Tab-separated table of C-alpha atoms and ligand atoms in Angstrom:
chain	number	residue	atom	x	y	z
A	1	UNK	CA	-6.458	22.980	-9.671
A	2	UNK	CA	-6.150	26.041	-11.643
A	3	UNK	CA	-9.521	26.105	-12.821
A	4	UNK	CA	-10.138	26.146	-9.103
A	5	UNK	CA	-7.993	28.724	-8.391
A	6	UNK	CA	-8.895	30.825	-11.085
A	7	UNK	CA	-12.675	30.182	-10.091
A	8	UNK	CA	-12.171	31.835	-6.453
A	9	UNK	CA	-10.591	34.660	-7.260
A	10	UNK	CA	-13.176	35.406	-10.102
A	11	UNK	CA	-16.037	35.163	-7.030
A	12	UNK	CA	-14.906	38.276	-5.048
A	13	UNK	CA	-14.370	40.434	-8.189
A	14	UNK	CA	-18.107	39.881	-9.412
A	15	UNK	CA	-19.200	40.403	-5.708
A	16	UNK	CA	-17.170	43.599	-6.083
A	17	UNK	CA	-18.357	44.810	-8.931
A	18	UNK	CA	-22.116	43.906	-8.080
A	19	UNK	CA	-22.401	45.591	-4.729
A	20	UNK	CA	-20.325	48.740	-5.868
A	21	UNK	CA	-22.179	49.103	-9.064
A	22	UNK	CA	-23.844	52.952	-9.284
A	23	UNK	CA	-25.947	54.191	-12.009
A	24	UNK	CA	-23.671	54.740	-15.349
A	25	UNK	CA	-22.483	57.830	-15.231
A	26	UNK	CA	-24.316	60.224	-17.341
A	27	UNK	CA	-22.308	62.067	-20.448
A	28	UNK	CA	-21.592	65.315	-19.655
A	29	UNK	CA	-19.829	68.122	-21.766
A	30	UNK	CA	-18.156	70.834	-20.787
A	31	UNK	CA	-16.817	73.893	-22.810
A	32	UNK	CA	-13.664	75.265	-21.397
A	33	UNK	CA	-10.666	73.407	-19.800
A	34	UNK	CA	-11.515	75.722	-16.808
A	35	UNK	CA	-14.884	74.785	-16.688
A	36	UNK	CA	-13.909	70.878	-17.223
A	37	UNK	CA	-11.420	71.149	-14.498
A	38	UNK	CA	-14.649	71.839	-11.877
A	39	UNK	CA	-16.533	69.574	-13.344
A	40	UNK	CA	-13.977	66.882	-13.493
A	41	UNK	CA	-13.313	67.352	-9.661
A	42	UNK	CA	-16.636	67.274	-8.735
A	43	UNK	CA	-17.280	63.737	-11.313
A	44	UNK	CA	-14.161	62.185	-9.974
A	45	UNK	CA	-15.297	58.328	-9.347
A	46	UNK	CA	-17.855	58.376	-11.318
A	47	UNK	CA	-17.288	59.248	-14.829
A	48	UNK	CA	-14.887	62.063	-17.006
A	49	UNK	CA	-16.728	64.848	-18.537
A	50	UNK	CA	-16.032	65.721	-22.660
A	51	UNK	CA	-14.302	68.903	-23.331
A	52	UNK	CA	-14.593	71.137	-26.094
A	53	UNK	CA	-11.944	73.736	-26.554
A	54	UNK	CA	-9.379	71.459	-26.052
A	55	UNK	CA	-5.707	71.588	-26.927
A	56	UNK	CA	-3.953	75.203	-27.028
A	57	UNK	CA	-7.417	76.452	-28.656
A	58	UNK	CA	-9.344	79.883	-27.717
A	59	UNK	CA	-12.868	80.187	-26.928
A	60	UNK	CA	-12.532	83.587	-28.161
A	61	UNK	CA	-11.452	82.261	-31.880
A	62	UNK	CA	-13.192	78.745	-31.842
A	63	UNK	CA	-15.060	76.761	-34.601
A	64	UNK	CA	-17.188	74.250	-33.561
A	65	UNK	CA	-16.155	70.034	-35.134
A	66	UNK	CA	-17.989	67.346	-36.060
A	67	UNK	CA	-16.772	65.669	-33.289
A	68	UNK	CA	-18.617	68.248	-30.869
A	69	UNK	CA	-21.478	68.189	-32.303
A	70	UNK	CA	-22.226	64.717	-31.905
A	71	UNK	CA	-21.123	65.113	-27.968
A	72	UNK	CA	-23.539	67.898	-27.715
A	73	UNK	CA	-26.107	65.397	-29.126
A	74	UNK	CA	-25.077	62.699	-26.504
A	75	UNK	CA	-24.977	65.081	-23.442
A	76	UNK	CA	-27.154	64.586	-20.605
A	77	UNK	CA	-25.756	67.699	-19.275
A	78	UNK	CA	-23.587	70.423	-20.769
A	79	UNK	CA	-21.885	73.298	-18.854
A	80	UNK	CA	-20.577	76.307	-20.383
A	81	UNK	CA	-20.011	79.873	-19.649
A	82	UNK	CA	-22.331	81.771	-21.317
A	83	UNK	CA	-22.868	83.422	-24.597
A	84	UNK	CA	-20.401	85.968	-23.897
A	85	UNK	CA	-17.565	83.610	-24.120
A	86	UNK	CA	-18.610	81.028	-25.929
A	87	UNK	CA	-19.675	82.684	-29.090
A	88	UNK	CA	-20.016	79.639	-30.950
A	89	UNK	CA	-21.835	77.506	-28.877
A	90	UNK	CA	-24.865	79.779	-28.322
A	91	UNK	CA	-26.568	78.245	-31.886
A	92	UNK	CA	-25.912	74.625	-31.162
A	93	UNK	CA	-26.827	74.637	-27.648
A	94	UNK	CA	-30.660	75.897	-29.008
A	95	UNK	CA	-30.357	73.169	-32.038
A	96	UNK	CA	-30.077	70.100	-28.897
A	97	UNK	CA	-33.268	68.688	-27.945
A	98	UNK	CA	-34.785	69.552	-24.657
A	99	UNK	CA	-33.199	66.151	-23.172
A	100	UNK	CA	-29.871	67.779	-22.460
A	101	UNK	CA	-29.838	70.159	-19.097
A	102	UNK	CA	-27.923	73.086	-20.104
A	103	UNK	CA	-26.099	74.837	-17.475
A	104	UNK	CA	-24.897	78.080	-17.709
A	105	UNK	CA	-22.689	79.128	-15.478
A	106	UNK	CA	-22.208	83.041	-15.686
A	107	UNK	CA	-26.058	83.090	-14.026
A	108	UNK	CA	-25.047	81.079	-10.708
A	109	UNK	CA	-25.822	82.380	-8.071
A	110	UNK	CA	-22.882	84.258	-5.521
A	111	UNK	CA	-20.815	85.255	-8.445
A	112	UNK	CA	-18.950	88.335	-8.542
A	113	UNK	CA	-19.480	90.308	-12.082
A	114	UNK	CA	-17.993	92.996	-12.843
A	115	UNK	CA	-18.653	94.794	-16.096
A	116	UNK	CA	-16.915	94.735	-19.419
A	117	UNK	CA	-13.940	96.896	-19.461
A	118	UNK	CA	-13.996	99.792	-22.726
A	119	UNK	CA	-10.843	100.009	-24.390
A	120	UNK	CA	-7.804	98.137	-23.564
A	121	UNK	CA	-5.775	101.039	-21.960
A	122	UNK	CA	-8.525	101.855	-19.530
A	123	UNK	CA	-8.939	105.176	-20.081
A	124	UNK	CA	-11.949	106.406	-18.363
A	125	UNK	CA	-14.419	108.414	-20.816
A	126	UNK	CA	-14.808	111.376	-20.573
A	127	UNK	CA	-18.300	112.066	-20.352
A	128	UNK	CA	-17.944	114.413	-16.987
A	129	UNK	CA	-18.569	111.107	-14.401
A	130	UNK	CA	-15.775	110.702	-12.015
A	131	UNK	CA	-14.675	106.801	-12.567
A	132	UNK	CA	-11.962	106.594	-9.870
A	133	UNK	CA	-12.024	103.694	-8.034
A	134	UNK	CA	-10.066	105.126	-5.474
A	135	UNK	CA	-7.412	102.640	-5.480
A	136	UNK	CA	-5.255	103.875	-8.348
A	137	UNK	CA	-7.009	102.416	-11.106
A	138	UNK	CA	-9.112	104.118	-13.486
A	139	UNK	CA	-11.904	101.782	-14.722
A	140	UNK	CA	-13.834	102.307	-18.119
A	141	UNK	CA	-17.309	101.866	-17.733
A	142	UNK	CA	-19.310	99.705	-20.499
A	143	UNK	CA	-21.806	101.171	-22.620
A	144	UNK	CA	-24.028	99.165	-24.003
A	145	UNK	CA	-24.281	101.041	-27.215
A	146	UNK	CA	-20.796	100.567	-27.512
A	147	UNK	CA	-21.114	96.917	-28.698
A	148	UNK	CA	-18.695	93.989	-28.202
A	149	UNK	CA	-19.035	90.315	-28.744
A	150	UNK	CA	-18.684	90.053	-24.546
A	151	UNK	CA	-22.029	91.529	-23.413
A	152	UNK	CA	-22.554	93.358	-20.885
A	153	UNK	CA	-20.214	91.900	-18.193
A	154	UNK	CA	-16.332	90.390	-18.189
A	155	UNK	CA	-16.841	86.807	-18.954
A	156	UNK	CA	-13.937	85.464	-17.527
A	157	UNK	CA	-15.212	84.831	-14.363
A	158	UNK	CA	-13.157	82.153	-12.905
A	159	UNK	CA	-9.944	83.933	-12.623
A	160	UNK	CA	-11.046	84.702	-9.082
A	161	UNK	CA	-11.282	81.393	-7.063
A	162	UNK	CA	-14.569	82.913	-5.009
A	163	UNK	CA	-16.137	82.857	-8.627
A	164	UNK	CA	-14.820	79.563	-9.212
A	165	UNK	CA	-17.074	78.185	-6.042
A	166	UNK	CA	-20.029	80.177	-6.625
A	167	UNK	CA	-19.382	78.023	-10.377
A	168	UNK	CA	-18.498	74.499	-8.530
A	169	UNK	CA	-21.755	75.073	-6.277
A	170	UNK	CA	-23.551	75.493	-9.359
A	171	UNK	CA	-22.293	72.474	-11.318
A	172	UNK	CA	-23.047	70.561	-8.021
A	173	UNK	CA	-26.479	71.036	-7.762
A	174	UNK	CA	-26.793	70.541	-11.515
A	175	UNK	CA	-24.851	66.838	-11.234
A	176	UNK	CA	-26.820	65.824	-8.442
A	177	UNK	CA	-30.481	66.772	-9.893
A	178	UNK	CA	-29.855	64.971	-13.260
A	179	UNK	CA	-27.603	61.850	-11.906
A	180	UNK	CA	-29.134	61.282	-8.329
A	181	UNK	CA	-27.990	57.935	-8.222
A	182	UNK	CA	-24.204	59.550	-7.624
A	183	UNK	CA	-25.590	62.376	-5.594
A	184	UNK	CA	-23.326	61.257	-2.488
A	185	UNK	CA	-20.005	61.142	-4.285
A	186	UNK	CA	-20.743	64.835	-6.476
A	187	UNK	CA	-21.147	66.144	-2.579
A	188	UNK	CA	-18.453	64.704	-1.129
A	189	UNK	CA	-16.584	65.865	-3.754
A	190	UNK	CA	-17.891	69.040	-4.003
A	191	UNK	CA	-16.720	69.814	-0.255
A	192	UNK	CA	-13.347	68.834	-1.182
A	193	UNK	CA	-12.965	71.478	-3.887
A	194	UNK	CA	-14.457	73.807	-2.100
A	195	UNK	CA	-12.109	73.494	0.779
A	196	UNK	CA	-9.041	73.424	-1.849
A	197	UNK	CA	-10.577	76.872	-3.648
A	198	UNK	CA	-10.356	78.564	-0.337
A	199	UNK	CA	-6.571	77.177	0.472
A	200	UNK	CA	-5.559	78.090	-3.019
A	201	UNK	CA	-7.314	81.701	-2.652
A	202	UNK	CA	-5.004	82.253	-0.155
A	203	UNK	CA	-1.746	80.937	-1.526
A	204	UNK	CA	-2.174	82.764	-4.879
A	205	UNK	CA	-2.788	86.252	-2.263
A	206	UNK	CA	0.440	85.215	-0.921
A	207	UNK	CA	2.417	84.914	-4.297
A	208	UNK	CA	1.283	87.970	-5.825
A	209	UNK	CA	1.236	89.975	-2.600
A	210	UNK	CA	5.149	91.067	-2.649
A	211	UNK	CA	4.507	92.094	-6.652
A	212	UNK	CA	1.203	93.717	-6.169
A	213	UNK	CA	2.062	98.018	-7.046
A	214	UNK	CA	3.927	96.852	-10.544
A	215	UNK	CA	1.953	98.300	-13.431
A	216	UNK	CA	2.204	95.317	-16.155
A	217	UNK	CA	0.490	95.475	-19.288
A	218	UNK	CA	-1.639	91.912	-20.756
A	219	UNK	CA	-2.397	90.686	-23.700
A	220	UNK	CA	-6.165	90.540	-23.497
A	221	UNK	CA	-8.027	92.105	-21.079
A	222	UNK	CA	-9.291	88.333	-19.373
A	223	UNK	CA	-7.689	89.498	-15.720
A	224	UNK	CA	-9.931	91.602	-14.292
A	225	UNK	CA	-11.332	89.365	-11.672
A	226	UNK	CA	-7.722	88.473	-10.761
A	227	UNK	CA	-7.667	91.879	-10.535
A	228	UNK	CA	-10.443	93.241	-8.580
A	229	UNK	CA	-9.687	89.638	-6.069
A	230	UNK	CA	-5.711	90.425	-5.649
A	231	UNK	CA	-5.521	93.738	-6.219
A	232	UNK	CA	-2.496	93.702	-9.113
A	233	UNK	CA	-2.199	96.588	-11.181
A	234	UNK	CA	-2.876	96.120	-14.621
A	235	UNK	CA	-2.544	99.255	-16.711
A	236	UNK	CA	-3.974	97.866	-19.973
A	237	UNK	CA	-3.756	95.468	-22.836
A	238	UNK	CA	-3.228	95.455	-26.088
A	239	UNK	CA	-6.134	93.991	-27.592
A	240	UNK	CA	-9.681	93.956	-25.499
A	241	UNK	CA	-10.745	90.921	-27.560
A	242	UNK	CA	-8.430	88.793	-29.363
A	243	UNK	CA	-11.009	88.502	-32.115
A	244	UNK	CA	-9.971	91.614	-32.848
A	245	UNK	CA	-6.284	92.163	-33.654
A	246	UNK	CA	-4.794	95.393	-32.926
A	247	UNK	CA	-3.771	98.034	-35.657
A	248	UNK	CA	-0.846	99.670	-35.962
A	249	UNK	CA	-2.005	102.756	-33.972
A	250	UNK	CA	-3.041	100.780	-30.873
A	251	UNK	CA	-0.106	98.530	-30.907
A	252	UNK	CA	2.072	102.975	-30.915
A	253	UNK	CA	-0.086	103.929	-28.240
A	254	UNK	CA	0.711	100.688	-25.796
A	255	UNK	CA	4.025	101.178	-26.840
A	256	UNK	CA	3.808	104.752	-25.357
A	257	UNK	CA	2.456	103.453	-22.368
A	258	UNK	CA	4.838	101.051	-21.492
A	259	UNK	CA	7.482	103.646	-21.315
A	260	UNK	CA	5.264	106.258	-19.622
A	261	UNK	CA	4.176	103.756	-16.931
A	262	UNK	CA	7.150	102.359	-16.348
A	263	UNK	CA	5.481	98.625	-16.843
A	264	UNK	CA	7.441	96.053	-15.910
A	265	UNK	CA	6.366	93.833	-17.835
A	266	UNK	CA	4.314	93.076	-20.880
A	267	UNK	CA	2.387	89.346	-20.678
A	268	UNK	CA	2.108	87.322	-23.759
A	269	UNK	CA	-0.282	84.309	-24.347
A	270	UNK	CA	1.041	81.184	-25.829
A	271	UNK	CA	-1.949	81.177	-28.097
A	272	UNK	CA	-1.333	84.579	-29.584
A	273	UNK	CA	0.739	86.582	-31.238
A	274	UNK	CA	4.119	87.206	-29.562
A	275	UNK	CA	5.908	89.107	-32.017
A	276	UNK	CA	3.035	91.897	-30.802
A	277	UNK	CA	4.457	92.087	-27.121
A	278	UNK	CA	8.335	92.311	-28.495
A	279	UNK	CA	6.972	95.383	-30.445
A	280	UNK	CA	5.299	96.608	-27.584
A	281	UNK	CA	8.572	96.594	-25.356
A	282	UNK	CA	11.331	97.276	-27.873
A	283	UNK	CA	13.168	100.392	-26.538
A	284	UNK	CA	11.320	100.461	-22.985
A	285	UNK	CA	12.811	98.946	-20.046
A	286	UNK	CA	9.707	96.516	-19.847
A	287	UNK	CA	10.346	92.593	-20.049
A	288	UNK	CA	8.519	89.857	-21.713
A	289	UNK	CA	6.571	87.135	-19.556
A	290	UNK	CA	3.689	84.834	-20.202
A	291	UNK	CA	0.178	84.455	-18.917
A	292	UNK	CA	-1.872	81.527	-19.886
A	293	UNK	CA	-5.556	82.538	-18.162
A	294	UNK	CA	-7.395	80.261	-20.582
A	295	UNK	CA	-5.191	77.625	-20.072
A	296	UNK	CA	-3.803	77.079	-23.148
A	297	UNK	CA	-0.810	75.119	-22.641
A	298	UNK	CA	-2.365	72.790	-19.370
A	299	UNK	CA	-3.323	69.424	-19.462
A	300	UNK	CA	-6.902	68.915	-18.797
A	301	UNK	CA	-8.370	67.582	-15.796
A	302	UNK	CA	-9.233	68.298	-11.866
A	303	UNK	CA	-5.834	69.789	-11.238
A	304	UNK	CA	-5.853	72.157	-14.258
A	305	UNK	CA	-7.909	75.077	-12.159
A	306	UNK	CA	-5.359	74.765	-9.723
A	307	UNK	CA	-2.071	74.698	-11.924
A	308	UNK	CA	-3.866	77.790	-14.045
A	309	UNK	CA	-4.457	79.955	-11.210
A	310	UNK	CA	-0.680	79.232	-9.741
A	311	UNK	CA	0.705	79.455	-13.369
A	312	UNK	CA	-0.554	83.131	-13.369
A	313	UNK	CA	0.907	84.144	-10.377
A	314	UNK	CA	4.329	82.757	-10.753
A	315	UNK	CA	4.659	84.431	-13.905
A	316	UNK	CA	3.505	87.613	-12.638
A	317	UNK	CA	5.589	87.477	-9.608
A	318	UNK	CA	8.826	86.040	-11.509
A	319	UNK	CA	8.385	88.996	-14.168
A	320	UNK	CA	7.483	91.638	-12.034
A	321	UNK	CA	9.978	91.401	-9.565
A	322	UNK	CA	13.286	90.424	-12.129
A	323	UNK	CA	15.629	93.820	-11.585
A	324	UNK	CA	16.076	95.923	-15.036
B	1	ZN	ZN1	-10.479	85.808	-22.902
């Protein structure tokens, strides 16, 4: 009788499993929580994509692990950035056999770039060109013969959630071409995101909107396209790169801006140095807040583009608008 029992219940389940069997999903890596998030999303039912710089780590500061090499080796598919942001991948990602489809992302099509800032204050140079945006913000312009580990154009493209579909469209089309089998699901998906980008794009407008003509100064200059979407004021940061970490006579002259701004505040990372921002303030009526844009301190997964993007705009609204 219970062998009977036992025997029914097992039919169903391998009729299940039979007819809703798809290809295996294929291994795909990703290198930045951000970019995981997407692809996560988009993979959702039919497999998890690896990450990379996992944890609280940087892509700015990373070193590669065993661990990640061997994933690379594995990957049907890999999706990064680009060489401007991750540094460390670029030699690895030539090393991989021609197997692997290697997606990268900064050359989808629709994005918005705009082009690496000079300087953390923003100080326009003066070289006699008028760099006035019109809007209150003066804008560096990047030379190239200026140098910097971030190329020609600000890398940190998904902090505007426009980007962040031009990105998902991107990873889409990639999915589909080298998993076919799941095409159906990566597309059905893909609309969903797509539809939740656009209802978070407005919600984060919202937040920020009330908060929007507070100069604040950031830790690393990553919030441009938050920036240039939103239309926040950043006045500067106190490292461009956070490979680089700031002397003593940039860390005076941030401190002098603070108190001839006015700044509200002055944004930490979790991942950085926060005795630099207590420096930065002491004396000036600026506060201390966080800003996590790399996501530092976020669990991975489909949600974590959406908690990022919120997380930035609660802290800059909280900050900016607590009375001195
Ligand atoms: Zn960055």
């Amino acid at each position: 009788m219970k062998f009977a029992m036992a025997l029914t219940l097992a039919i169903p389940a391998i009729f299940f499993a039979e007819a809703g069997r798809t290809a295996d999903a294929p291994v795909v890596v990703t290198s930045i929580k951000p970019v995981h998030s997407l692809v996560s999303a988009i993979m959702q039912g039919v497999g998890t994509p690896e990450l990379i710089v996992d944890g609280a780590a940087s892509p700015h500061t990373y070193n590669m692990k065993p661990s990640n090499a061997r994933a690379l080796q594995n990957a049907k598919v890999v999706f990064w950035v680009g060489p401007g942001l991750e540094a460390f991948l670029e030699k690895p990602l030539e090393a991989i056999g021609s197997d692997a489809g290697v997606a990268e992302l900064d050359k989808a099509p629709g994005l918005t770039k705009l082009k690496f800032r000079e300087g953390g204050a923003f100080e326009p140079h003066d070289d006699g060109e008028d760099h006035h945006d019109g809007d209150g913000h003066d804008h560096a312009h990047a030379d190239a013969d200026h140098g910097h580990d971030h190329g020609v154009f600000d890398t940190h493209l998904w902090l505007d959630p426009q980007n962040a579909k031009a990105m998902a469209a991107e990873i889409t089309t990639t999915l589909v071409a080298a998993d076919p089998a799941n095409a159906l699901t990566y597309q059905a998906n893909a609309k969903t995101l797509d539809d939740r980008l656009d209802a978070l794009d407005k919600e984060i407008s919202s937040i920020v909107s009330p908060v929007k003509d507070k100069p604040f100064i950031v830790f690393h200059d990553a919030y441009q396209y938050f920036e240039n979407r939103y239309h926040v004021r950043v006045a500067g940061s106190i490292t461009v790169s956070p490979e680089t970490i700031p002397g003593a006579e940039r860390i005076a002259e941030i401190h002098k801006k603070v108190g001839e701004l006015g700044a509200t505040c002055v944004f930490a990372e979790p991942q950085f140095q926060p005795r630099l921002v207590d420096v930065v303030i002491e004396g000036t009526k600026a506060k201390a807040g966080v800003l996590d844009p790399e996501a530092a301190t976020l669990d991975a997964g489909p949600d974590l583009y959406f908690n990022l993007m919120h997380g930035i705009a609660n802290s800059m609204k909280e900050c900016l608008s607590r009375e001195s």
